[in-house]
Coordinates of C-alpha atoms in Angstrom, one line a residue:
Chain A
X975 CA 0.0 0.0 0.0
X976 CA 1.4 3.3 -1.0
X977 CA 1.3 6.4 1.2
X978 CA -0.9 9.3 0.5
X979 CA -0.1 12.9 1.2
X980 CA -1.5 14.9 4.0
X981 CA -4.7 16.5 2.8
X982 CA -5.1 20.2 2.5
X983 CA -6.5 21.6 5.7
X984 CA -10.3 22.2 5.6
X985 CA -11.5 25.8 5.2
X986 CA -11.1 27.5 8.6
X987 CA -14.3 28.1 10.4
X988 CA -14.6 31.3 12.4
X989 CA -14.2 30.6 16.2
X990 CA -17.6 32.4 16.8
X991 CA -16.5 33.9 20.1
X992 CA -17.4 37.4 21.0
X993 CA -14.6 39.9 20.0
X994 CA -12.4 37.1 18.6
X995 CA -12.3 36.9 14.8
X996 CA -9.6 34.3 14.1
X997 CA -8.2 31.1 15.5
X998 CA -4.8 32.7 15.8
X999 CA -6.3 35.2 18.2
X1000 CA -7.9 32.3 20.2
X1001 CA -4.5 30.5 20.4
X1002 CA -2.8 33.7 21.6
X1003 CA -5.4 34.2 24.3
X1004 CA -5.1 30.6 25.5
X1005 CA -1.3 30.9 25.5
X1006 CA -1.6 34.1 27.4
X1007 CA -3.7 32.4 30.1
X1008 CA -1.1 29.6 30.3
X1009 CA 1.7 32.2 30.8
X1010 CA -0.4 33.9 33.4
X1011 CA -0.9 30.7 35.4
X1012 CA 2.8 29.8 35.3
X1013 CA 3.7 33.4 36.4
X1014 CA 1.1 33.3 39.2
X1015 CA 2.4 30.0 40.5
X1016 CA 6.0 31.2 40.3
X1017 CA 5.0 34.2 42.3
X1018 CA 3.1 32.0 44.8
X1019 CA 6.2 29.8 45.2
X1020 CA 8.4 32.8 45.9
X1021 CA 5.9 34.3 48.3
X1022 CA 5.6 31.2 50.4
X1023 CA 9.2 29.8 50.2
Chain B
X1060 CA -20.8 4.3 55.1
X1061 CA -24.4 4.1 56.2
X1062 CA -27.6 3.3 54.2
X1063 CA -27.9 6.9 53.1
X1064 CA -24.4 6.9 51.7
X1065 CA -25.1 3.7 49.8
X1066 CA -28.3 5.1 48.5
X1067 CA -26.6 8.2 47.1
X1068 CA -23.7 6.1 45.7
X1069 CA -25.8 3.5 44.0
X1070 CA -28.5 6.0 42.9
X1071 CA -25.9 8.3 41.2
X1072 CA -23.8 5.6 39.5
X1073 CA -26.6 3.3 38.3
X1074 CA -28.8 6.2 37.4
X1075 CA -26.2 7.8 35.1
X1076 CA -25.4 4.4 33.5
X1077 CA -29.0 3.5 33.0
X1078 CA -29.7 7.0 31.5
X1079 CA -26.8 6.5 29.1
X1080 CA -28.1 3.1 28.0
X1081 CA -31.6 4.4 27.5
X1082 CA -30.7 7.6 25.7
X1083 CA -28.4 5.8 23.2
X1084 CA -30.4 2.6 22.7
X1085 CA -31.0 3.1 18.9
X1086 CA -27.4 3.6 17.7
X1087 CA -27.5 1.2 14.7
X1088 CA -24.8 2.3 12.3
X1089 CA -21.0 2.2 12.7
X1090 CA -20.6 6.0 12.4
X1091 CA -23.0 6.7 15.2
X1092 CA -21.6 3.9 17.3
X1093 CA -18.0 5.0 17.0
X1094 CA -18.3 8.7 16.7
X1095 CA -21.7 9.5 18.2
X1096 CA -24.3 11.3 16.3
X1097 CA -21.7 13.8 15.1
X1098 CA -23.6 16.7 16.7
X1099 CA -21.6 16.9 19.9
X1100 CA -21.0 20.5 21.0
X1101 CA -17.8 22.0 22.3
X1102 CA -18.8 22.1 25.9
X1103 CA -19.7 18.4 25.9
X1104 CA -16.4 17.6 24.1
X1105 CA -14.4 19.7 26.5
X1106 CA -16.0 17.9 29.5
X1107 CA -15.6 14.5 27.8
X1108 CA -11.9 15.1 27.1
X1109 CA -11.5 16.2 30.7
X1110 CA -13.5 13.3 32.1
X1111 CA -11.5 10.7 30.1
X1112 CA -8.3 11.9 31.5
X1113 CA -9.5 12.5 35.1
X1114 CA -9.7 9.0 36.3
X1115 CA -10.3 7.9 39.9
X1116 CA -6.6 8.0 40.3
X1117 CA -6.7 11.7 39.9
X1118 CA -9.1 12.1 42.9
X1119 CA -7.4 9.5 45.1
X1120 CA -3.7 10.0 44.3
X1121 CA -3.5 13.7 43.6
X1122 CA -4.8 15.0 46.9
X1123 CA -2.3 12.5 48.5
X1124 CA 0.5 14.1 46.4
X1125 CA -0.6 17.5 47.6
X1126 CA -0.6 16.3 51.2
X1127 CA 2.8 14.6 50.9
X1128 CA 4.8 16.8 48.5
X1129 CA 2.7 20.0 48.1
X1130 CA 1.8 21.7 44.8
X1131 CA 4.9 20.7 42.8
X1132 CA 3.1 18.0 40.9
X1133 CA 1.1 20.7 39.1
X1134 CA 4.2 21.3 36.9
X1135 CA 3.4 17.9 35.3
X1136 CA 0.5 19.6 33.6
X1137 CA 2.4 22.7 32.3
X1138 CA 2.9 21.1 28.9
X1139 CA -0.8 20.3 28.4
X1140 CA -2.0 23.7 27.2
X1141 CA 0.9 24.0 24.7
X1142 CA 0.2 20.5 23.4
X1143 CA -3.5 21.2 23.1
X1144 CA -2.8 24.3 21.1
X1145 CA -0.6 22.3 18.6
X1146 CA -3.2 19.6 18.3
X1147 CA -6.0 22.0 17.6
X1148 CA -3.9 23.8 15.0
X1149 CA -2.2 20.9 13.3
X1150 CA -3.5 17.4 14.2
X1151 CA -7.2 18.0 14.3
X1152 CA -7.7 19.6 10.9
X1153 CA -6.0 16.6 9.3
X1154 CA -8.0 14.0 11.2
X1155 CA -11.3 15.7 10.4
X1156 CA -10.4 16.2 6.8
X1157 CA -9.6 12.5 6.4
X1158 CA -12.8 11.5 8.3
X1159 CA -10.9 8.8 10.1
X1160 CA -12.4 6.7 12.9
X1161 CA -9.0 6.2 14.6
X1162 CA -5.8 8.2 14.7
X1163 CA -3.9 5.2 13.4
X1164 CA -5.9 5.2 10.1
X1165 CA -4.1 8.4 9.4
X1166 CA -0.7 6.5 9.7
X1167 CA -2.0 4.0 7.2
X1168 CA -2.9 6.8 4.7
X1169 CA 0.3 8.7 5.2
X1170 CA 2.7 5.7 5.4
X1171 CA 1.6 2.1 5.0
X1172 CA -0.3 -0.7 6.6
X1173 CA 2.5 -2.0 8.8
X1174 CA 3.1 1.4 10.3
X1175 CA -0.6 1.8 11.0
X1176 CA -0.7 -1.6 12.7
X1177 CA 2.4 -0.8 14.7
X1178 CA 0.9 2.5 16.0
X1179 CA -2.4 0.8 16.7
X1180 CA -0.6 -2.2 18.4
X1181 CA 1.4 0.0 20.7
X1182 CA -1.7 1.8 21.6
X1183 CA -3.5 -1.4 22.4
X1184 CA -0.6 -2.7 24.5
X1185 CA -0.2 0.4 26.7
X1186 CA -3.8 1.4 26.9
X1187 CA -4.8 -2.2 27.6
X1188 CA -2.4 -2.2 30.6
X1189 CA -3.5 1.2 31.6
X1190 CA -7.1 0.1 31.6
X1191 CA -6.4 -2.5 34.2
X1192 CA -4.8 0.2 36.4
X1193 CA -7.7 2.5 36.0
X1194 CA -10.1 -0.1 37.3
X1195 CA -7.8 -1.5 40.0
X1196 CA -6.8 1.9 41.5
X1197 CA -10.1 2.9 43.2
X1198 CA -11.0 -0.7 43.9
X1199 CA -7.9 -1.5 46.0
X1200 CA -8.2 1.7 48.0
X1201 CA -12.0 1.5 48.5
X1202 CA -12.0 -2.1 49.3
X1203 CA -9.2 -1.6 51.8
X1204 CA -10.8 1.3 53.7
X1205 CA -14.4 0.1 53.4
X1206 CA -13.8 -3.5 54.1
X1207 CA -15.4 -4.5 50.7
X1208 CA -14.1 -7.5 48.8
X1209 CA -11.6 -6.4 46.2
X1210 CA -12.8 -8.9 43.6
X1211 CA -16.5 -7.9 44.1
X1212 CA -15.6 -4.2 43.9
X1213 CA -13.7 -4.7 40.6
X1214 CA -16.4 -6.9 39.1
X1215 CA -19.3 -4.6 40.1
X1216 CA -17.7 -1.4 38.8
X1217 CA -16.2 -3.1 35.8
X1218 CA -19.3 -4.8 34.6
X1219 CA -21.5 -1.7 34.9
X1220 CA -19.1 0.4 32.8
X1221 CA -18.8 -2.4 30.2
X1222 CA -22.6 -2.7 30.0
X1223 CA -23.3 0.9 29.0
X1224 CA -20.2 1.3 26.9
X1225 CA -21.0 -1.8 24.9
X1226 CA -24.7 -0.8 24.7
X1227 CA -24.4 2.8 23.5
X1228 CA -20.9 3.2 22.1
X1229 CA -19.3 6.6 21.8
X1230 CA -22.6 8.5 22.3
X1231 CA -23.2 6.8 25.6
X1232 CA -19.6 7.5 26.7
X1233 CA -19.9 11.3 25.9
X1234 CA -23.4 11.5 27.5
X1235 CA -22.5 9.8 30.7
X1236 CA -19.2 11.6 31.0
X1237 CA -21.0 14.9 31.0
X1238 CA -23.0 13.9 34.1
X1239 CA -20.1 12.1 35.7
X1240 CA -17.9 15.1 35.5
X1241 CA -20.8 17.2 37.0
X1242 CA -20.9 14.8 40.0
X1243 CA -17.1 15.0 40.3
X1244 CA -17.1 18.9 40.3
X1245 CA -19.9 19.0 42.8
X1246 CA -18.3 16.4 45.1
X1247 CA -14.8 18.1 45.0
X1248 CA -16.3 21.5 45.6
X1249 CA -18.3 20.1 48.6
X1250 CA -15.2 18.5 50.0
X1251 CA -13.3 21.8 49.7
X1252 CA -16.1 23.7 51.6
X1253 CA -16.4 21.1 54.3
X1254 CA -12.6 21.1 54.8
X1255 CA -12.6 24.8 55.3
X1256 CA -15.5 24.6 57.7
X1257 CA -13.7 21.9 59.7
X1258 CA -10.6 24.0 60.2
X1259 CA -10.3 25.2 63.9
X1260 CA -12.3 28.3 64.9
X1261 CA -10.3 31.4 64.1
X1262 CA -8.2 29.8 61.5
X1263 CA -9.1 31.5 58.2
X1264 CA -8.2 30.5 54.6
X1265 CA -5.1 32.9 54.6
X1266 CA -3.9 31.3 57.9
X1267 CA -4.3 27.9 56.4
X1268 CA -2.3 29.0 53.3
X1269 CA 0.4 30.4 55.6
X1270 CA 0.7 27.1 57.5
X1271 CA 0.9 25.1 54.3
X1272 CA 3.5 27.6 53.0
X1273 CA 5.4 27.3 56.3
X1274 CA 5.7 23.5 55.7
X1275 CA 6.9 24.1 52.1
X1276 CA 3.7 22.7 50.6
X1277 CA 3.1 25.6 48.3
X1278 CA 6.2 25.4 46.2
X1279 CA 4.6 24.9 42.9
X1280 CA 7.4 25.8 40.5
X1281 CA 10.9 24.4 40.7
X1282 CA 13.5 25.9 38.3
X1283 CA 16.2 23.3 39.2
X1284 CA 18.1 21.8 36.4
X1285 CA 18.9 18.6 38.3
X1286 CA 17.7 15.8 35.9
X1287 CA 17.0 13.4 38.8
X1288 CA 14.3 15.7 40.1
X1289 CA 11.0 14.3 39.0
X1290 CA 8.9 17.5 38.8
X1291 CA 10.5 20.7 37.7
X1292 CA 9.3 23.4 35.3
X1293 CA 11.5 21.9 32.6
X1294 CA 10.2 18.3 32.9
X1295 CA 6.7 19.8 33.1
X1296 CA 6.9 22.0 30.1
X1297 CA 9.0 19.8 27.9
X1298 CA 8.4 16.3 29.1
X1299 CA 4.8 17.2 30.0
X1300 CA 4.2 18.7 26.6
X1301 CA 5.4 15.6 24.8
X1302 CA 3.3 13.4 27.2
X1303 CA 0.2 15.6 26.6
X1304 CA 0.9 15.8 22.8
X1305 CA 1.0 12.1 22.6
X1306 CA -1.9 11.5 25.0
X1307 CA -4.3 14.1 23.6
X1308 CA -3.1 13.9 20.0
X1309 CA -2.5 10.2 19.3
X1310 CA -4.2 8.2 22.0
X1311 CA -7.5 7.0 20.5
X1312 CA -9.3 7.3 23.9
X1313 CA -8.9 11.1 23.5
X1314 CA -9.0 11.4 19.7
X1315 CA -12.3 9.6 19.6
X1316 CA -13.7 12.2 22.1
X1317 CA -13.0 15.3 20.0
X1318 CA -13.7 13.7 16.6
X1319 CA -17.3 13.4 17.7
X1320 CA -17.7 17.1 17.4
X1321 CA -20.3 18.6 15.0
X1322 CA -17.5 20.6 13.2
X1323 CA -13.9 21.5 13.4
X1324 CA -14.9 24.6 15.4
X1325 CA -16.6 22.5 18.1
X1326 CA -13.7 20.1 18.4
X1327 CA -11.2 22.9 18.6
X1328 CA -13.1 24.8 21.2
X1329 CA -13.5 21.6 23.3
X1330 CA -9.7 21.3 23.2
X1331 CA -9.2 25.0 24.1
X1332 CA -11.6 24.5 27.1
X1333 CA -9.1 21.9 28.4
X1334 CA -6.1 24.1 27.6
X1335 CA -7.6 26.8 29.8
X1336 CA -8.9 24.7 32.7
X1337 CA -6.4 21.8 33.0
X1338 CA -3.9 23.6 35.2
X1339 CA -6.4 25.3 37.5
X1340 CA -8.3 22.0 37.9
X1341 CA -5.2 20.1 38.9
X1342 CA -4.0 23.0 41.1
X1343 CA -7.4 22.9 43.0
X1344 CA -7.1 19.2 43.6
X1345 CA -3.5 19.5 44.9
X1346 CA -4.4 22.5 47.0
X1347 CA -7.2 20.4 48.5
X1348 CA -4.5 17.9 49.5
X1349 CA -2.3 20.7 51.0
X1350 CA -5.3 21.9 53.0
X1351 CA -5.9 18.4 54.2
X1352 CA -2.3 18.5 55.5
X1353 CA -3.1 21.8 57.3
X1354 CA -6.3 20.2 58.8
X1355 CA -4.2 17.3 60.1
X1356 CA -1.9 19.8 61.9
X1357 CA -4.8 20.3 64.3
X1358 CA -6.4 16.8 64.2
X1359 CA -4.2 13.8 64.9
X1360 CA -3.9 11.7 61.7
X1361 CA -3.1 7.9 61.8
X1362 CA 0.6 7.2 61.8
X1363 CA 0.0 5.3 58.6
X1364 CA -3.1 6.1 56.5
X1365 CA -3.5 2.5 55.2
X1366 CA -4.8 1.3 58.5
X1367 CA -5.6 -2.1 57.1
X1368 CA -1.9 -2.8 56.4
X1369 CA -1.1 -1.4 59.9
X1370 CA -3.6 -3.6 61.7
X1371 CA -2.4 -6.6 59.7
X1372 CA 1.2 -6.1 60.8
X1373 CA 0.1 -5.3 64.4
X1374 CA -1.7 -8.6 64.7
X1375 CA 1.1 -10.6 63.1
X1376 CA 3.9 -10.1 65.5
X1377 CA 4.8 -6.4 65.2
X1378 CA 2.2 -5.0 67.5
X1379 CA 4.5 -3.8 70.3
X1380 CA 6.9 -2.1 67.9
X1381 CA 4.1 -0.4 66.0
X1382 CA 2.3 0.8 69.1
X1383 CA 5.6 2.2 70.4
X1384 CA 6.1 4.1 67.2
X1385 CA 2.5 5.2 67.3
X1386 CA 3.1 6.6 70.8
X1387 CA 6.2 8.5 69.5
X1388 CA 4.2 9.8 66.6
X1389 CA 1.3 11.0 68.8
X1390 CA 3.6 12.7 71.3
X1391 CA 5.5 14.5 68.5
X1392 CA 2.2 15.5 66.8
X1393 CA 0.8 16.9 70.1
X1394 CA 4.0 19.0 70.5
X1395 CA 3.7 20.1 66.9
X1396 CA 0.1 21.2 67.4
X1397 CA 1.2 23.4 70.3
X1398 CA 3.9 25.0 68.2
X1399 CA 1.6 25.6 65.3
X1400 CA -0.9 27.3 67.5
X1401 CA 1.9 29.5 68.9
X1402 CA 3.1 30.2 65.4
X1403 CA -0.4 31.4 64.4
X1404 CA -0.9 33.4 67.6
X1405 CA 2.5 35.2 67.0
X1406 CA 1.5 35.8 63.3
X1407 CA -1.8 37.3 64.4
X1408 CA 0.0 39.4 67.0
X1409 CA 2.4 40.8 64.3
X1410 CA 5.5 39.3 65.9
X1411 CA 7.5 37.8 63.1
X1412 CA 10.5 36.7 65.3
X1413 CA 8.2 34.7 67.6
X1414 CA 6.3 33.3 64.6
X1415 CA 9.6 32.1 63.0
X1416 CA 10.7 30.5 66.3
X1417 CA 7.5 28.7 66.7
X1418 CA 7.5 27.6 63.0
X1419 CA 11.0 26.2 63.4
X1420 CA 9.9 24.2 66.5
X1421 CA 6.9 23.0 64.6
X1422 CA 9.1 21.8 61.7
X1423 CA 11.4 20.0 64.1
X1424 CA 8.4 18.2 65.7
X1425 CA 7.1 17.5 62.2
X1426 CA 10.4 15.9 61.3
X1427 CA 10.0 13.6 64.4
X1428 CA 6.5 12.6 63.2
X1429 CA 7.9 11.8 59.8
X1430 CA 10.7 9.8 61.4
X1431 CA 8.1 7.7 63.2
X1432 CA 6.2 7.2 59.9
X1433 CA 9.4 6.1 58.2
X1434 CA 10.1 3.6 61.0
X1435 CA 6.5 2.4 60.8
X1436 CA 6.9 1.7 57.1
X1437 CA 10.1 -0.3 57.8
X1438 CA 8.3 -2.4 60.4
X1439 CA 5.4 -3.0 58.0
X1440 CA 7.9 -4.1 55.3
X1441 CA 9.7 -6.3 57.7
X1442 CA 6.5 -8.0 58.8
X1443 CA 5.4 -8.5 55.2
X1444 CA 7.7 -7.9 52.3
X1445 CA 4.7 -7.3 50.0
X1446 CA 3.1 -4.7 52.4
X1447 CA 2.3 -1.4 50.7
X1448 CA 4.5 1.4 52.3
X1449 CA 3.2 4.3 50.3
X1450 CA 0.0 5.5 52.0
X1451 CA -0.6 8.8 50.1
X1452 CA -3.4 7.2 48.0
X1453 CA -5.3 6.7 51.4
X1454 CA -5.0 10.2 52.7
X1455 CA -8.0 11.8 51.0
X1456 CA -10.4 8.8 51.4
X1457 CA -9.4 8.6 55.1
X1458 CA -10.3 12.3 55.5
X1459 CA -13.6 11.7 53.7
X1460 CA -14.7 8.8 55.8
X1461 CA -13.6 10.3 59.0
X1462 CA -14.9 13.9 58.8
X1463 CA -17.6 14.2 56.2
X1464 CA -21.3 13.9 57.2
X1465 CA -23.3 10.9 55.9
X1466 CA -24.8 11.5 52.5
X1467 CA -21.7 13.5 51.5
X1468 CA -19.6 10.4 52.1
X1469 CA -21.7 8.6 49.6
X1470 CA -21.4 11.6 47.2
X1471 CA -17.6 11.6 47.5
X1472 CA -17.3 7.9 47.0
X1473 CA -19.6 8.4 43.9
X1474 CA -17.0 10.9 42.7
X1475 CA -14.4 8.2 42.8
X1476 CA -16.6 5.8 40.9
X1477 CA -17.8 8.4 38.4
X1478 CA -14.1 9.2 37.6
X1479 CA -13.4 5.5 37.2
X1480 CA -16.4 5.0 34.9
X1481 CA -15.7 8.1 32.8
X1482 CA -12.1 7.2 32.0
X1483 CA -12.7 3.5 31.8
X1484 CA -15.6 4.0 29.3
X1485 CA -13.4 6.3 27.1
X1486 CA -10.6 3.7 27.1
X1487 CA -12.9 0.7 26.3
X1488 CA -14.6 2.6 23.6
X1489 CA -11.2 3.4 22.0
X1490 CA -9.8 -0.1 22.5
X1491 CA -12.9 -1.6 20.8
X1492 CA -12.8 1.0 17.9
X1493 CA -9.1 0.5 17.3
X1494 CA -9.4 -3.3 17.3
X1495 CA -12.2 -3.2 14.8
X1496 CA -11.1 -0.4 12.5
X1497 CA -7.3 -1.0 12.4
X1498 CA -7.2 -4.8 12.7
X1499 CA -10.5 -6.5 12.1
X1500 CA -11.9 -4.4 9.2
X1501 CA -8.4 -3.8 7.9
X1502 CA -7.1 -7.4 7.9
X1503 CA -9.9 -9.9 8.7
X1504 CA -13.2 -8.8 7.2
X1505 CA -12.7 -6.0 4.8
X1506 CA -16.1 -6.0 3.1
X1507 CA -18.7 -6.8 5.8
X1508 CA -21.9 -4.7 6.4
X1509 CA -22.1 -1.8 8.7
X1510 CA -24.2 -3.8 11.1
X1511 CA -21.6 -6.6 11.2
X1512 CA -18.9 -4.0 12.3
X1513 CA -21.2 -2.6 15.0
X1514 CA -21.7 -6.1 16.4
X1515 CA -17.9 -6.7 16.1
X1516 CA -17.3 -3.4 17.9
X1517 CA -19.6 -4.4 20.7
X1518 CA -17.9 -7.8 21.1
X1519 CA -14.4 -6.3 21.1
X1520 CA -15.3 -3.6 23.5
X1521 CA -16.7 -6.2 25.9
X1522 CA -13.6 -8.4 25.4
X1523 CA -11.3 -5.5 26.3
X1524 CA -13.6 -4.8 29.3
X1525 CA -13.1 -8.4 30.5
X1526 CA -9.3 -8.2 29.8
X1527 CA -9.2 -5.0 32.0
X1528 CA -11.3 -6.6 34.7
X1529 CA -9.0 -9.7 34.6
X1530 CA -5.9 -7.6 34.7
X1531 CA -7.3 -5.7 37.7
X1532 CA -8.3 -8.9 39.5
X1533 CA -4.8 -10.5 39.2
X1534 CA -2.6 -7.4 39.1
X1535 CA 0.1 -6.7 41.7
X1536 CA 0.5 -3.0 40.9
X1537 CA 2.9 -0.3 41.8
X1538 CA 2.4 1.6 45.0
X1539 CA 1.6 5.0 43.8
X1540 CA -1.1 4.5 41.2
X1541 CA -1.0 7.8 39.3
X1542 CA 2.7 7.5 38.8
X1543 CA 2.3 3.9 37.6
X1544 CA -0.1 5.0 35.0
X1545 CA 2.1 7.9 33.8
X1546 CA 5.2 5.7 33.7
X1547 CA 3.5 3.1 31.6
X1548 CA 2.2 5.8 29.3
X1549 CA 5.6 7.6 29.1
X1550 CA 7.4 4.4 28.0
X1551 CA 5.2 3.9 24.9
X1552 CA 3.9 7.4 24.2
X1553 CA 7.1 9.0 23.0
X1554 CA 7.6 6.5 20.1
X1555 CA 3.9 6.7 19.1
X1556 CA 4.2 10.5 19.1
X1557 CA 7.4 10.2 17.0
X1558 CA 5.4 8.3 14.4
X1559 CA 2.8 11.0 14.1
X1560 CA 5.3 13.9 14.1
X1561 CA 7.3 12.3 11.3
X1562 CA 4.0 11.9 9.5
X1563 CA 3.1 15.5 10.0
X1564 CA 6.4 17.3 9.6
X1565 CA 9.0 15.1 7.8
X1566 CA 7.4 14.7 4.4
X1567 CA 10.4 12.9 2.8
X1568 CA 10.3 10.0 5.3
X1569 CA 8.4 6.9 4.2
X1570 CA 6.7 4.0 5.9
X1571 CA 9.6 1.5 6.0
X1572 CA 12.0 4.0 7.5
X1573 CA 9.6 5.2 10.2
X1574 CA 8.4 1.6 11.0
X1575 CA 11.9 0.4 11.8
X1576 CA 12.8 3.6 13.5
X1577 CA 9.9 3.1 15.8
X1578 CA 10.8 -0.5 16.6
X1579 CA 14.4 0.4 17.4
X1580 CA 13.4 3.5 19.4
X1581 CA 10.9 1.4 21.5
X1582 CA 13.6 -1.1 22.2
X1583 CA 16.0 1.7 23.3
X1584 CA 13.4 3.3 25.5
X1585 CA 12.9 -0.1 27.3
X1586 CA 16.7 -0.3 27.7
X1587 CA 17.0 3.2 29.1
X1588 CA 14.1 2.7 31.5
X1589 CA 15.8 -0.5 32.8
X1590 CA 19.2 1.2 33.2
X1591 CA 18.8 5.0 33.9
X1592 CA 17.2 6.8 36.8
X1593 CA 16.0 10.0 35.0
X1594 CA 12.4 11.3 35.5
X1595 CA 10.0 9.2 33.5
X1596 CA 8.6 12.3 31.8
X1597 CA 11.8 12.5 29.8
X1598 CA 11.1 9.2 28.1
X1599 CA 8.3 11.0 26.1
X1600 CA 10.9 13.3 24.7
X1601 CA 13.6 10.6 24.2
X1602 CA 11.3 8.1 22.5
X1603 CA 9.9 10.8 20.2
X1604 CA 13.3 12.3 19.3
X1605 CA 14.8 8.8 18.7
X1606 CA 12.0 7.8 16.4
X1607 CA 12.3 11.0 14.4
X1608 CA 16.1 11.0 14.1
X1609 CA 16.4 7.3 13.3
X1610 CA 13.7 7.5 10.7
X1611 CA 15.6 10.3 8.9
X1612 CA 18.8 8.3 9.1
X1613 CA 17.2 5.1 7.8
X1614 CA 15.4 7.0 5.0
X1615 CA 18.8 8.3 3.9
X1616 CA 19.7 4.8 2.8
X1617 CA 16.4 4.0 1.2
X1618 CA 15.0 5.2 -2.2
X1619 CA 13.4 8.7 -2.0
X1620 CA 9.7 9.0 -1.9
X1621 CA 8.5 10.5 -5.1
X1622 CA 5.5 12.8 -5.4
X1623 CA 3.8 10.1 -7.5
X1624 CA 4.1 7.6 -4.6
X1625 CA 2.5 10.0 -2.2
X1626 CA -0.4 10.7 -4.6
X1627 CA -1.8 7.2 -4.6
X1628 CA -4.9 6.5 -2.4
X1629 CA -4.6 4.2 0.6
X1630 CA -6.9 1.4 1.4

């Protein structure tokens, strides 16, 4: 059986979230929340060390 | 537990299972059976993905980890949001575009049949083993503390989850998971509130946090570069990301959950829901464990939380020694309690020097309680070489049974069973699907009717259920269950992830190269695990990197893949 290529990605659907037009924006927001959590936990660690 | 607790427990668990069977009773075709109706919305997908991962181990072991070692375990989940972002952006669109039932079908389309079978086979081996752990974990703890028969606990819980998973397939799994995770959230929130209410009068949340911090239980982030440390920000972000990438991106028990979405948007949002809430959820569970630790600074805990093991040794020749150690432990704990109260009084009075003196004295007394615990474990081991000496899985359930009111005890035990059922159902559903789609339909019966494959899916799902029950009945598993699960996963996941990353990103590598690279890499990972002492999370990175590098090296000696080769359809 021969391999097949990866198909082209399907047409991107809008995320449909208020104030967020693209998936790139959604990803940046989620990444920002992740950075915020790690920063908060780092601060928490320092505060109670 | 009293009759009210049993009523709550059985009512919740059987009620959800029966509702799942009733609501999904007419799923006749293969698509509905394996992917649900295809109209699952993002919130259900998000909860379903969360419920599949959050097994009973999460709710028994994680608070114990928080009690024992503090918040550091949360770093294990730092890689998850990053992995979920990558899966939503790269993996998911390809899976949906190809309309695959399993992730391994994609390997067949991208490479060849043997690579698909290797990926599916590795999944079946590691997930089959994991399925046994998932069902054994709550059963061993609950049977020990409740006095239930272990085999009866495994059989009752195992057969109920097999019944509704076989009956309703993916739709039943998604539907029941939604209610089960609801029970889990309700139960954990209730435990949190009750715990705060049970703290001594005058001890507020900030005091409790200060006490936990004073005992180094709030050190969530460790920037150490020591490779022998199990949980650091580096193992969490890098090793954890590879583990999560492999688990969420290539493990069929998760892929099947988000492929059931109505559209790419719903599936993506379901994953983003988990990317946002995974870290806070685990943090809350660990914090619960740290607060249970604070609670036990004012209430005397047992010297060893697995009281069944303690009583066994006490009645088999070690009674005098164990009681002497218990006496030492109790004396040190009473002294510690006095110092903690002085510490808080000094803190309230705004006297930092006195607070620090009292804290130091409390830590010294705590060290004596720990020494008594270590000596107790040694006595237990001497009395019975097979005796479990890690009691962290018993901490939270001991607290529940000792301090929660009746009714709520039933609810919290229901939480543990709900978590067992939700992850078990997702696993069985995936094991059955992979066996039918990647082996049975691919190799044995390639042209049967849809109805035939549905029946085959039900039979294989039931068979995997019985295998898991059998494994749980006869297993002699590692002491800390959450680590055992993660270690088994990490040994296999890296190589499986390597297969997929080669497929997605190394377009010039063909099936033969990646197949042999995966076989060699898996053998090397086994070898490393047997000989090295690095954190198990690194095996995700090592396995993946080996698979990718070796496949490129092997491909160097093989004929190049031409665009014509890659244009032919797969079967």
